[in-house]
CSV table of C-alpha atoms in Angstrom, one decimal:
chain,number,residue,atom,x,y,z
J,1,UNK,CA,0.0,0.0,0.0
J,2,UNK,CA,2.8,2.4,1.1
J,3,UNK,CA,4.8,1.4,-2.1
J,4,UNK,CA,1.7,2.1,-4.2
J,5,UNK,CA,1.2,5.5,-2.7
J,6,UNK,CA,4.9,6.3,-3.2
J,7,UNK,CA,4.7,5.3,-6.8
J,8,UNK,CA,1.6,7.5,-7.3
J,9,UNK,CA,3.4,10.5,-5.6
J,10,UNK,CA,6.6,9.9,-8.0
J,11,UNK,CA,4.4,9.8,-11.1
J,12,UNK,CA,2.5,13.0,-10.1
J,13,UNK,CA,5.8,14.8,-9.4
J,14,UNK,CA,7.2,13.5,-12.8
J,15,UNK,CA,4.1,14.9,-14.6
J,16,UNK,CA,4.4,18.2,-12.7
J,17,UNK,CA,8.0,18.4,-13.8
J,18,UNK,CA,7.1,17.7,-17.4
J,19,UNK,CA,4.6,20.5,-17.3
J,20,UNK,CA,7.2,22.9,-15.7
J,21,UNK,CA,9.6,22.0,-18.3
J,22,UNK,CA,7.2,22.5,-21.1
J,23,UNK,CA,6.1,26.0,-19.8
J,24,UNK,CA,9.8,26.9,-19.3
J,25,UNK,CA,10.7,25.8,-22.9
J,26,UNK,CA,7.7,27.7,-24.3
J,27,UNK,CA,8.6,30.9,-22.3
J,28,UNK,CA,12.3,30.7,-23.5
J,29,UNK,CA,11.1,30.1,-27.0
J,30,UNK,CA,8.9,33.2,-26.9
J,31,UNK,CA,11.8,35.1,-25.3
J,32,UNK,CA,14.2,34.0,-27.9
J,33,UNK,CA,11.9,35.2,-30.7
J,34,UNK,CA,11.8,38.6,-28.9
J,35,UNK,CA,15.5,38.8,-28.6
J,36,UNK,CA,15.9,37.9,-32.3
J,37,UNK,CA,13.5,40.7,-33.3
J,38,UNK,CA,14.9,43.2,-30.9
J,39,UNK,CA,18.4,42.6,-32.1
J,40,UNK,CA,17.4,43.2,-35.8
J,41,UNK,CA,18.6,39.7,-36.5
J,42,UNK,CA,18.6,39.1,-40.3
J,43,UNK,CA,15.9,36.7,-41.5
J,44,UNK,CA,16.2,34.8,-44.8
J,45,UNK,CA,12.6,34.4,-45.8
J,46,UNK,CA,12.2,31.5,-48.2
J,47,UNK,CA,8.4,31.9,-48.7
J,48,UNK,CA,7.0,32.8,-52.2
J,49,UNK,CA,6.9,36.5,-52.9
J,50,UNK,CA,3.1,36.6,-52.7
J,51,UNK,CA,3.3,35.3,-49.1
J,52,UNK,CA,6.2,37.8,-48.2
J,53,UNK,CA,4.2,40.7,-49.7
J,54,UNK,CA,1.2,39.8,-47.4
J,55,UNK,CA,3.2,39.9,-44.3
J,56,UNK,CA,6.9,40.3,-43.4
J,57,UNK,CA,9.3,41.2,-40.6
J,58,UNK,CA,11.8,44.0,-40.5
J,59,UNK,CA,15.2,42.8,-41.5
J,60,UNK,CA,13.7,40.1,-43.5
J,61,UNK,CA,14.9,39.5,-47.1
J,62,UNK,CA,12.8,37.4,-49.5
J,63,UNK,CA,14.8,34.7,-51.2
J,64,UNK,CA,12.1,32.1,-52.1
J,65,UNK,CA,12.6,28.4,-52.5
J,66,UNK,CA,9.7,28.5,-55.0
J,67,UNK,CA,8.3,31.5,-56.9
J,68,UNK,CA,4.6,32.3,-57.0
J,69,UNK,CA,3.9,30.0,-60.0
J,70,UNK,CA,5.9,27.0,-58.7
J,71,UNK,CA,4.2,27.4,-55.2
J,72,UNK,CA,0.7,27.4,-56.8
J,73,UNK,CA,1.5,24.5,-58.9
J,74,UNK,CA,2.7,22.5,-55.9
J,75,UNK,CA,-0.3,23.6,-54.0
J,76,UNK,CA,-2.6,22.3,-56.6
J,77,UNK,CA,-0.8,19.0,-56.9
J,78,UNK,CA,-1.0,18.5,-53.1
J,79,UNK,CA,-4.8,19.0,-53.1
J,80,UNK,CA,-5.2,16.6,-56.1
J,81,UNK,CA,-2.6,13.9,-55.4
J,82,UNK,CA,-1.3,14.3,-51.9
J,83,UNK,CA,1.9,15.2,-50.2
J,84,UNK,CA,4.4,12.8,-51.8
J,85,UNK,CA,3.4,13.9,-55.3
J,86,UNK,CA,3.6,17.5,-54.4
J,87,UNK,CA,7.2,17.1,-52.9
J,88,UNK,CA,8.2,15.2,-56.0
J,89,UNK,CA,6.8,18.1,-58.2
J,90,UNK,CA,8.6,20.6,-56.1
J,91,UNK,CA,11.9,18.9,-56.7
J,92,UNK,CA,11.2,18.7,-60.4
J,93,UNK,CA,10.5,22.5,-60.6
J,94,UNK,CA,13.5,23.5,-58.5
J,95,UNK,CA,16.5,21.7,-59.9
J,96,UNK,CA,19.5,22.2,-62.2
J,97,UNK,CA,20.2,25.8,-63.0
J,98,UNK,CA,17.3,27.1,-61.1
J,99,UNK,CA,18.3,25.2,-58.0
J,100,UNK,CA,21.9,26.4,-58.4
J,101,UNK,CA,21.0,30.0,-58.8
J,102,UNK,CA,18.8,29.9,-55.6
J,103,UNK,CA,21.5,28.2,-53.6
J,104,UNK,CA,24.0,30.6,-54.6
J,105,UNK,CA,21.6,33.6,-53.5
J,106,UNK,CA,21.2,31.9,-50.2
J,107,UNK,CA,24.9,31.3,-49.8
J,108,UNK,CA,25.6,35.0,-50.5
J,109,UNK,CA,23.0,36.1,-48.0
J,110,UNK,CA,24.5,33.6,-45.3
J,111,UNK,CA,27.9,35.2,-45.9
J,112,UNK,CA,26.5,38.7,-45.7
J,113,UNK,CA,24.5,37.8,-42.6
J,114,UNK,CA,26.4,35.1,-40.7
J,115,UNK,CA,24.2,35.5,-37.5
J,116,UNK,CA,20.8,35.1,-39.4
J,117,UNK,CA,18.0,32.6,-39.5
J,118,UNK,CA,16.0,30.8,-42.3
J,119,UNK,CA,12.2,31.3,-42.1
J,120,UNK,CA,9.3,29.8,-44.0
J,121,UNK,CA,5.7,29.9,-43.2
J,122,UNK,CA,5.7,27.5,-40.2
J,123,UNK,CA,9.1,26.3,-40.0
J,124,UNK,CA,8.4,23.1,-41.9
J,125,UNK,CA,9.5,21.5,-45.1
J,126,UNK,CA,10.7,24.6,-47.0
J,127,UNK,CA,13.0,26.0,-44.5
J,128,UNK,CA,14.4,22.5,-43.8
J,129,UNK,CA,15.0,21.9,-47.5
J,130,UNK,CA,16.8,25.1,-47.7
J,131,UNK,CA,18.8,24.3,-44.6
J,132,UNK,CA,19.7,20.9,-46.0
J,133,UNK,CA,20.9,22.4,-49.3
J,134,UNK,CA,23.0,24.8,-47.6
J,135,UNK,CA,24.5,22.1,-45.3
J,136,UNK,CA,25.5,20.3,-48.5
J,137,UNK,CA,27.7,23.1,-49.5
J,138,UNK,CA,29.2,23.4,-46.1
J,139,UNK,CA,26.9,26.1,-44.5
J,140,UNK,CA,25.4,25.4,-41.1
J,141,UNK,CA,22.5,27.9,-40.8
J,142,UNK,CA,19.7,27.8,-38.3
J,143,UNK,CA,16.0,28.1,-39.0
J,144,UNK,CA,13.1,29.6,-36.9
J,145,UNK,CA,11.0,26.9,-35.4
J,146,UNK,CA,7.4,27.9,-36.1
J,147,UNK,CA,8.4,30.1,-39.0
J,148,UNK,CA,6.7,33.4,-39.9
J,149,UNK,CA,3.6,32.2,-38.1
J,150,UNK,CA,5.5,32.2,-34.7
J,151,UNK,CA,7.0,35.6,-35.4
J,152,UNK,CA,3.8,37.0,-36.4
J,153,UNK,CA,2.1,35.7,-33.2
J,154,UNK,CA,4.9,37.2,-31.1
J,155,UNK,CA,4.5,40.7,-32.7
J,156,UNK,CA,0.7,40.6,-31.9
J,157,UNK,CA,1.4,39.7,-28.3
J,158,UNK,CA,4.1,42.3,-28.0
J,159,UNK,CA,1.8,45.0,-29.3
J,160,UNK,CA,-1.0,44.0,-27.0
J,161,UNK,CA,1.4,44.0,-24.1
J,162,UNK,CA,3.4,47.2,-24.9
J,163,UNK,CA,0.6,49.6,-25.6
J,164,UNK,CA,-0.6,49.2,-22.1
J,165,UNK,CA,2.0,51.7,-21.1
J,166,UNK,CA,1.0,55.4,-20.8
J,167,UNK,CA,0.5,57.2,-24.0
J,168,UNK,CA,0.7,60.8,-24.9
J,169,UNK,CA,-0.7,62.0,-28.2
J,170,UNK,CA,0.6,65.1,-30.2
J,171,UNK,CA,-2.2,66.9,-31.9
J,172,UNK,CA,-2.6,70.1,-33.8
J,173,UNK,CA,-3.9,71.3,-37.2
J,174,UNK,CA,-2.1,70.3,-40.4
J,175,UNK,CA,1.3,71.9,-40.8
J,176,UNK,CA,2.2,72.2,-37.1
J,177,UNK,CA,5.1,69.7,-37.4
J,178,UNK,CA,3.5,66.9,-35.4
J,179,UNK,CA,5.3,64.1,-37.1
J,180,UNK,CA,8.7,65.8,-37.0
J,181,UNK,CA,8.2,66.2,-33.3
J,182,UNK,CA,7.3,62.6,-32.8
J,183,UNK,CA,10.4,61.5,-34.7
J,184,UNK,CA,12.6,63.7,-32.6
J,185,UNK,CA,11.6,62.2,-29.3
J,186,UNK,CA,13.3,59.0,-28.1
J,187,UNK,CA,10.0,57.5,-26.9
J,188,UNK,CA,8.2,58.6,-30.2
J,189,UNK,CA,6.5,55.9,-32.3
J,190,UNK,CA,6.4,57.1,-35.9
J,191,UNK,CA,3.0,55.5,-37.1
J,192,UNK,CA,3.0,57.5,-40.3
J,193,UNK,CA,6.6,56.4,-41.1
J,194,UNK,CA,5.6,52.7,-40.8
J,195,UNK,CA,2.5,53.4,-42.8
J,196,UNK,CA,4.3,55.2,-45.6
J,197,UNK,CA,1.5,57.7,-45.4
J,198,UNK,CA,0.8,61.1,-43.8
J,199,UNK,CA,-2.8,60.4,-43.0
J,200,UNK,CA,-4.7,62.8,-45.1
J,201,UNK,CA,-6.1,62.8,-48.6
J,202,UNK,CA,-2.7,64.2,-49.6
J,203,UNK,CA,-0.8,61.7,-47.5
J,204,UNK,CA,0.5,59.3,-50.2
J,205,UNK,CA,4.4,59.1,-50.4
J,206,UNK,CA,6.6,57.7,-53.1
J,207,UNK,CA,6.9,54.4,-51.2
J,208,UNK,CA,3.9,51.9,-51.5
J,209,UNK,CA,2.2,51.2,-48.2
J,210,UNK,CA,2.9,48.0,-46.5
J,211,UNK,CA,0.4,45.2,-46.1
J,212,UNK,CA,-1.5,45.5,-42.8
J,213,UNK,CA,0.4,42.6,-41.2
J,214,UNK,CA,3.8,44.1,-42.2
J,215,UNK,CA,2.8,47.6,-40.8
J,216,UNK,CA,1.8,46.0,-37.6
J,217,UNK,CA,5.1,44.0,-37.4
J,218,UNK,CA,7.3,47.1,-37.9
J,219,UNK,CA,5.2,48.9,-35.2
J,220,UNK,CA,5.6,46.1,-32.8
J,221,UNK,CA,9.4,45.6,-33.3
J,222,UNK,CA,10.0,49.3,-32.9
J,223,UNK,CA,8.2,49.4,-29.6
J,224,UNK,CA,10.0,46.3,-28.5
J,225,UNK,CA,13.4,47.8,-29.2
J,226,UNK,CA,12.6,51.0,-27.3
J,227,UNK,CA,10.7,49.3,-24.5
J,228,UNK,CA,13.7,48.7,-22.1
J,229,UNK,CA,14.4,52.4,-22.2
J,230,UNK,CA,11.0,54.2,-22.0
J,231,UNK,CA,8.0,53.8,-19.8
J,232,UNK,CA,5.7,55.7,-22.0
J,233,UNK,CA,4.9,56.3,-25.7
J,234,UNK,CA,4.4,59.4,-27.6
J,235,UNK,CA,2.4,59.2,-30.9
J,236,UNK,CA,0.7,61.5,-33.3
J,237,UNK,CA,-3.1,61.9,-32.9
J,238,UNK,CA,-4.4,59.7,-35.7
J,239,UNK,CA,-7.7,58.2,-36.7
J,240,UNK,CA,-8.5,54.6,-37.0
J,241,UNK,CA,-6.4,54.3,-40.2
J,242,UNK,CA,-3.4,55.9,-41.8
J,243,UNK,CA,-4.1,55.4,-45.6
J,244,UNK,CA,-4.8,51.8,-46.0
J,245,UNK,CA,-3.2,50.7,-42.8
J,246,UNK,CA,-5.5,50.4,-39.8
J,247,UNK,CA,-4.2,50.8,-36.2
J,248,UNK,CA,-4.1,47.6,-34.2
J,249,UNK,CA,-7.3,47.6,-32.1
J,250,UNK,CA,-5.4,47.3,-28.8
J,251,UNK,CA,-3.4,50.5,-29.7
J,252,UNK,CA,-6.6,52.3,-30.9
J,253,UNK,CA,-8.4,51.6,-27.6
J,254,UNK,CA,-5.4,53.0,-25.6
J,255,UNK,CA,-5.1,56.1,-27.7
J,256,UNK,CA,-8.9,56.8,-27.4
J,257,UNK,CA,-8.3,57.6,-23.6
J,258,UNK,CA,-4.7,59.1,-23.9
J,259,UNK,CA,-3.7,62.6,-22.8
J,260,UNK,CA,-3.2,65.1,-25.6
J,261,UNK,CA,-0.6,67.8,-26.2
J,262,UNK,CA,-1.4,70.3,-28.9
J,263,UNK,CA,1.0,72.1,-31.2
J,264,UNK,CA,-0.5,75.5,-32.2
J,265,UNK,CA,1.9,77.5,-34.6
J,266,UNK,CA,1.1,80.6,-36.6
J,267,UNK,CA,-0.6,80.1,-39.9
J,268,UNK,CA,2.3,81.4,-42.0
J,269,UNK,CA,4.7,79.0,-40.3
J,270,UNK,CA,2.5,76.1,-41.0
J,271,UNK,CA,2.1,77.0,-44.6
J,272,UNK,CA,6.0,77.2,-45.0
J,273,UNK,CA,6.1,73.6,-43.5
J,274,UNK,CA,3.5,72.3,-46.0
J,275,UNK,CA,5.3,74.0,-48.9
J,276,UNK,CA,8.5,72.3,-48.1
J,277,UNK,CA,6.8,68.8,-47.3
J,278,UNK,CA,4.0,68.5,-50.0
J,279,UNK,CA,5.5,70.7,-52.8
J,280,UNK,CA,9.2,71.0,-52.7
J,281,UNK,CA,9.9,67.4,-51.5
J,282,UNK,CA,7.1,65.8,-53.5
J,283,UNK,CA,8.3,67.5,-56.7
J,284,UNK,CA,11.9,66.3,-56.0
J,285,UNK,CA,10.9,62.7,-55.0
J,286,UNK,CA,8.6,62.1,-58.0
J,287,UNK,CA,11.2,63.4,-60.5
J,288,UNK,CA,13.9,61.4,-58.8
J,289,UNK,CA,11.9,58.3,-59.0
J,290,UNK,CA,10.3,58.6,-62.4
J,291,UNK,CA,12.4,61.1,-64.5
J,292,UNK,CA,11.5,64.6,-65.4
J,293,UNK,CA,8.4,64.1,-67.6
J,294,UNK,CA,6.8,61.1,-66.0
J,295,UNK,CA,7.7,62.5,-62.5
J,296,UNK,CA,6.0,65.7,-63.1
J,297,UNK,CA,2.9,64.0,-64.4
J,298,UNK,CA,2.9,61.7,-61.3
J,299,UNK,CA,3.3,64.8,-59.1
J,300,UNK,CA,0.4,66.5,-60.8
J,301,UNK,CA,-1.8,63.4,-60.5
J,302,UNK,CA,-0.9,63.1,-56.8
J,303,UNK,CA,-2.1,66.7,-56.1
J,304,UNK,CA,-5.3,66.2,-58.2
J,305,UNK,CA,-6.1,62.9,-56.5
J,306,UNK,CA,-5.8,64.5,-53.1
J,307,UNK,CA,-8.2,67.3,-53.8
J,308,UNK,CA,-10.6,64.9,-55.7
J,309,UNK,CA,-10.8,62.7,-52.6
J,310,UNK,CA,-12.5,65.3,-50.7
J,311,UNK,CA,-14.7,66.9,-53.4
J,312,UNK,CA,-17.9,65.9,-51.8
J,313,UNK,CA,-17.0,67.5,-48.5
J,314,UNK,CA,-16.0,70.6,-50.2
J,315,UNK,CA,-19.1,70.8,-52.4
J,316,UNK,CA,-19.0,70.6,-56.3
J,317,UNK,CA,-18.7,74.2,-57.0
J,318,UNK,CA,-15.9,74.9,-54.4
J,319,UNK,CA,-14.1,71.8,-55.5
J,320,UNK,CA,-14.1,72.9,-59.2
J,321,UNK,CA,-12.8,76.3,-58.1
J,322,UNK,CA,-9.9,74.9,-56.2
J,323,UNK,CA,-9.1,72.5,-58.9
J,324,UNK,CA,-8.7,75.3,-61.3
J,325,UNK,CA,-6.5,77.1,-58.9
J,326,UNK,CA,-4.4,74.0,-58.6
J,327,UNK,CA,-4.1,73.8,-62.4
J,328,UNK,CA,-3.0,77.3,-62.5
J,329,UNK,CA,-0.4,76.8,-59.8
J,330,UNK,CA,1.0,73.7,-61.5
J,331,UNK,CA,1.4,75.7,-64.8
J,332,UNK,CA,3.1,78.5,-62.9
J,333,UNK,CA,5.4,76.1,-60.9
J,334,UNK,CA,6.4,74.4,-64.1
J,335,UNK,CA,7.6,77.7,-65.6
J,336,UNK,CA,9.1,79.3,-62.5
J,337,UNK,CA,9.9,76.3,-60.1
J,338,UNK,CA,8.3,78.5,-57.4
J,339,UNK,CA,6.1,76.3,-55.2
J,340,UNK,CA,4.5,79.2,-53.2
J,341,UNK,CA,2.0,79.6,-56.1
J,342,UNK,CA,0.1,76.6,-54.6
J,343,UNK,CA,-0.8,78.8,-51.7
J,344,UNK,CA,-3.6,80.2,-53.8
J,345,UNK,CA,-5.5,77.0,-53.4
J,346,UNK,CA,-3.9,75.5,-50.2
J,347,UNK,CA,-4.6,78.5,-48.0
J,348,UNK,CA,-8.4,78.4,-48.5
J,349,UNK,CA,-8.4,74.7,-48.3
J,350,UNK,CA,-6.9,74.8,-44.8
J,351,UNK,CA,-9.2,77.7,-43.7
J,352,UNK,CA,-12.4,76.3,-45.1
J,353,UNK,CA,-11.9,72.6,-44.6
J,354,UNK,CA,-8.9,71.1,-42.8
J,355,UNK,CA,-8.8,73.5,-39.8
J,356,UNK,CA,-12.5,73.5,-39.0
J,357,UNK,CA,-12.5,69.7,-39.3
J,358,UNK,CA,-9.8,69.3,-36.9
J,359,UNK,CA,-10.8,72.0,-34.4
J,360,UNK,CA,-14.2,70.3,-34.3
J,361,UNK,CA,-12.6,66.9,-33.6
J,362,UNK,CA,-10.4,68.6,-30.9
J,363,UNK,CA,-13.4,70.2,-29.3
J,364,UNK,CA,-14.5,66.6,-28.3
J,365,UNK,CA,-11.2,65.9,-26.6
J,366,UNK,CA,-11.0,69.0,-24.5
J,367,UNK,CA,-10.9,67.0,-21.2
J,368,UNK,CA,-7.8,65.1,-22.5
J,369,UNK,CA,-5.7,68.2,-23.4
J,370,UNK,CA,-2.9,68.7,-20.9
J,371,UNK,CA,-0.8,71.4,-22.7
J,372,UNK,CA,-1.0,73.7,-25.7
J,373,UNK,CA,1.8,75.7,-27.1
J,374,UNK,CA,4.1,76.4,-30.1
J,375,UNK,CA,6.4,73.8,-31.5
J,376,UNK,CA,9.2,74.9,-29.5
J,377,UNK,CA,7.1,75.1,-26.3
J,378,UNK,CA,5.7,71.6,-26.7
J,379,UNK,CA,9.3,70.4,-27.4
J,380,UNK,CA,10.4,71.9,-24.1
J,381,UNK,CA,7.3,70.5,-22.3
J,382,UNK,CA,8.3,67.1,-23.2
J,383,UNK,CA,11.9,67.7,-22.1
J,384,UNK,CA,10.5,68.8,-18.7
J,385,UNK,CA,8.0,66.0,-18.3
């Protein structure tokens, strides 16, 4: 009887130890993923380009085992004929010169990033195949267990955890330098930078916006890297979305109750900032990217699209009047290179549309405003608090 009880106790202790070890391993695994992301560890992502474009991590480079067409063919084969036939087809599609070319690309990446990791969707067959082929040429390179799925889950959990810290929002009408101020603060989180968008109808930049998952991944990793050094976050006062990228729900909820610091600069200073950002810089960037003729057309289309997007709120007649002023300004800029000519339509657009809209939104947040001042005064406020 005593022996039986003793055996039962031992079995229970053994089971408990197994559970403890499992929990410790899981925790360590999650911690290792966070360390990998925080240290900007290079990731060789061997998923197909279509998968990479739907969601990727910072510091990841896409060197696929199979391209989109090959992946689709293998997927179809798997559904129709099973796993073995799909694997055989994969090896038929990626062999000879194609295989040699891809192995060479992986080898070059491994040499450039000796401390990196291989990653596929779930840490399964694709990353193991790449790891095996690299081993055959003498390169021992680790892979991420769980693949992109594990990384993605980690960034979601990190965001939900880190947004619980105190948040201060920077608000103010268009042209007050809110984004510049956020970027200048060590605890600042540049949402618009990760979104590749300035958050208005004229918010487009030269860079295409990330997929939603990629935007969220970049945001999470930035917060993770800064988290050991800061106990709060400073963000720009944003709506639910920045262009096509929506704020993570956990962050949006926290921002809805956050304190607000408002920048309020003179109108002329705001216009000068907008001139530099939306006209001088965008003219340069479009021409730099597309060449003189196409770049000018892209720049013109960009301004027209921004105005067209708010035509209903302006009213048909006023939208037509401002569009004519925009056309006149573009013609004058093309001749003289002077971008101040755009003030003819920008000034009334701010006074009649953007400023009243933002002041209305701000009126509903009066209880959350803790300070209002010029750019320099707000900058000093943050230094003192």
